[in-house]
Coordinates of C-alpha atoms and ligand atoms in Angstrom, one line a residue:
X164 CA 172.5 59.1 70.5
X165 CA 175.8 57.4 70.7
X166 CA 179.4 57.8 69.7
X167 CA 179.7 55.9 66.4
X168 CA 182.9 54.1 67.1
X169 CA 181.6 52.7 70.4
X170 CA 178.3 51.9 68.8
X171 CA 180.0 49.9 66.0
X172 CA 182.1 48.0 68.6
X173 CA 178.9 47.0 70.4
X174 CA 177.2 46.0 67.2
X175 CA 180.2 43.8 66.3
X176 CA 179.7 41.9 69.5
X177 CA 176.1 41.1 68.9
X178 CA 175.7 37.8 67.1
X179 CA 172.3 38.9 65.8
X180 CA 173.4 42.3 64.4
X181 CA 176.8 41.1 63.0
X182 CA 175.1 38.4 61.0
X183 CA 173.7 41.0 58.6
X184 CA 176.0 41.5 55.5
X185 CA 175.3 42.9 52.1
X186 CA 175.7 40.3 49.3
X187 CA 174.1 39.3 46.0
X188 CA 171.3 41.5 44.8
X189 CA 171.4 44.1 47.6
X190 CA 175.2 44.5 47.2
X191 CA 174.9 44.9 43.4
X192 CA 172.1 47.4 43.9
X193 CA 174.2 49.5 46.2
X194 CA 177.1 49.6 43.8
X195 CA 174.9 50.1 40.7
X196 CA 173.0 53.0 42.2
X197 CA 175.8 54.5 44.4
X198 CA 175.7 55.4 48.1
X199 CA 174.1 58.8 47.7
X200 CA 171.0 57.4 45.9
X201 CA 170.7 54.6 48.4
X202 CA 170.9 57.0 51.3
X203 CA 168.1 59.1 49.7
X204 CA 166.0 55.9 49.6
X205 CA 166.9 55.5 53.3
X206 CA 165.6 59.0 54.1
X207 CA 162.3 58.2 52.4
X208 CA 162.0 54.9 54.3
X209 CA 162.9 56.6 57.5
X210 CA 160.4 59.5 57.0
X211 CA 157.5 57.1 56.3
X212 CA 158.3 54.1 58.6
X213 CA 160.5 55.2 61.4
X214 CA 160.3 58.9 62.1
X215 CA 156.6 59.5 63.0
X216 CA 155.6 59.3 66.6
X217 CA 154.3 55.8 67.3
X218 CA 154.8 54.4 63.8
X219 CA 152.4 51.6 62.8
X220 CA 153.6 48.0 63.3
X221 CA 156.7 49.1 65.2
X222 CA 159.1 46.2 65.3
X223 CA 157.8 44.8 62.1
X224 CA 158.1 47.8 59.7
X225 CA 161.5 46.9 58.2
X226 CA 161.8 43.9 55.9
X227 CA 164.9 41.7 56.4
X228 CA 166.0 41.9 52.8
X229 CA 165.4 43.4 49.3
X230 CA 167.0 46.8 49.9
X231 CA 170.5 47.6 51.2
X232 CA 168.9 50.1 53.6
X233 CA 166.7 47.4 55.2
X234 CA 169.8 45.2 55.8
X235 CA 171.7 48.1 57.1
X236 CA 168.9 49.0 59.5
X237 CA 168.9 45.5 61.0
X238 CA 172.7 45.5 61.2
X239 CA 172.8 48.8 63.0
X240 CA 169.7 48.4 65.2
X241 CA 167.9 51.3 63.5
X242 CA 165.2 49.0 62.3
X243 CA 162.4 50.2 64.6
X244 CA 161.7 52.6 67.5
X245 CA 162.2 49.8 70.1
X246 CA 165.7 49.2 68.8
X247 CA 166.5 52.9 68.4
X248 CA 165.6 53.3 72.1
X249 CA 167.5 50.3 73.3
X250 CA 170.7 50.8 71.2
X251 CA 170.7 54.5 70.6
X252 CA 168.9 56.1 73.5
X253 CA 166.4 57.8 71.2
X254 CA 163.0 58.1 73.0
X255 CA 160.4 55.8 71.6
X256 CA 157.0 56.7 72.9
X257 CA 155.0 59.7 71.5
X258 CA 158.1 61.2 70.0
X259 CA 158.7 62.1 66.4
X260 CA 162.3 61.9 65.4
X261 CA 164.0 65.3 65.4
X262 CA 166.2 66.6 62.5
X263 CA 169.3 65.8 64.6
X264 CA 168.1 62.3 65.3
X265 CA 167.3 61.7 61.7
X266 CA 170.8 62.9 60.6
X267 CA 172.3 60.6 63.3
X268 CA 170.4 57.6 61.8
X269 CA 171.6 58.5 58.3
X270 CA 175.2 58.8 59.6
X271 CA 174.9 55.3 61.2
X272 CA 173.5 53.8 58.0
X273 CA 176.2 55.5 55.8
X274 CA 179.0 54.3 58.0
X275 CA 177.8 50.7 57.8
X276 CA 177.1 50.8 54.0
X277 CA 180.4 52.4 53.2
X278 CA 182.1 49.1 54.0
X279 CA 180.4 47.5 51.0
X280 CA 181.0 50.2 48.4
X281 CA 183.4 49.2 45.6
X282 CA 186.4 51.4 45.5
Ligands
ZN52 ZN1 164.1 46.8 65.7

C-alpha cells in the first residue's frame, strides 16, 4: 500500500490512467446519489469482484464505464488484482484482500471521486 499523495502524482503521469474522468451520466449519478452511496456501491463491487483470492476473469472484471466506481477504479489502478499488485504492492496470487487493504482501496477511490463532487 502506498502513500496517497505520491500515488496520485504517479497516476497523473500515466497517460492511460489520467485519461479517465467523470462526465455525463456517471458524473450526474455521483452527484445525484452522493459520495457515501457511491462508495457503498464500491464496497459491494470490491467484495464480489476484487477482494476474493484469485477472482474470476482478473483483468477483465471492471467495465470501463456505466458506474462512477468503475471509472474511478481504472483511473486509480484499482481495477484488478494485477493492477493492485503493480501500482499498490498488494499481493495478487492466492491472497484475499485484508480489511486494511480494502479500506485502503476505498480511500483511494474516495480521494479520486471527491474531485468530481459538486460543492
Ligand atoms: Zn487492472
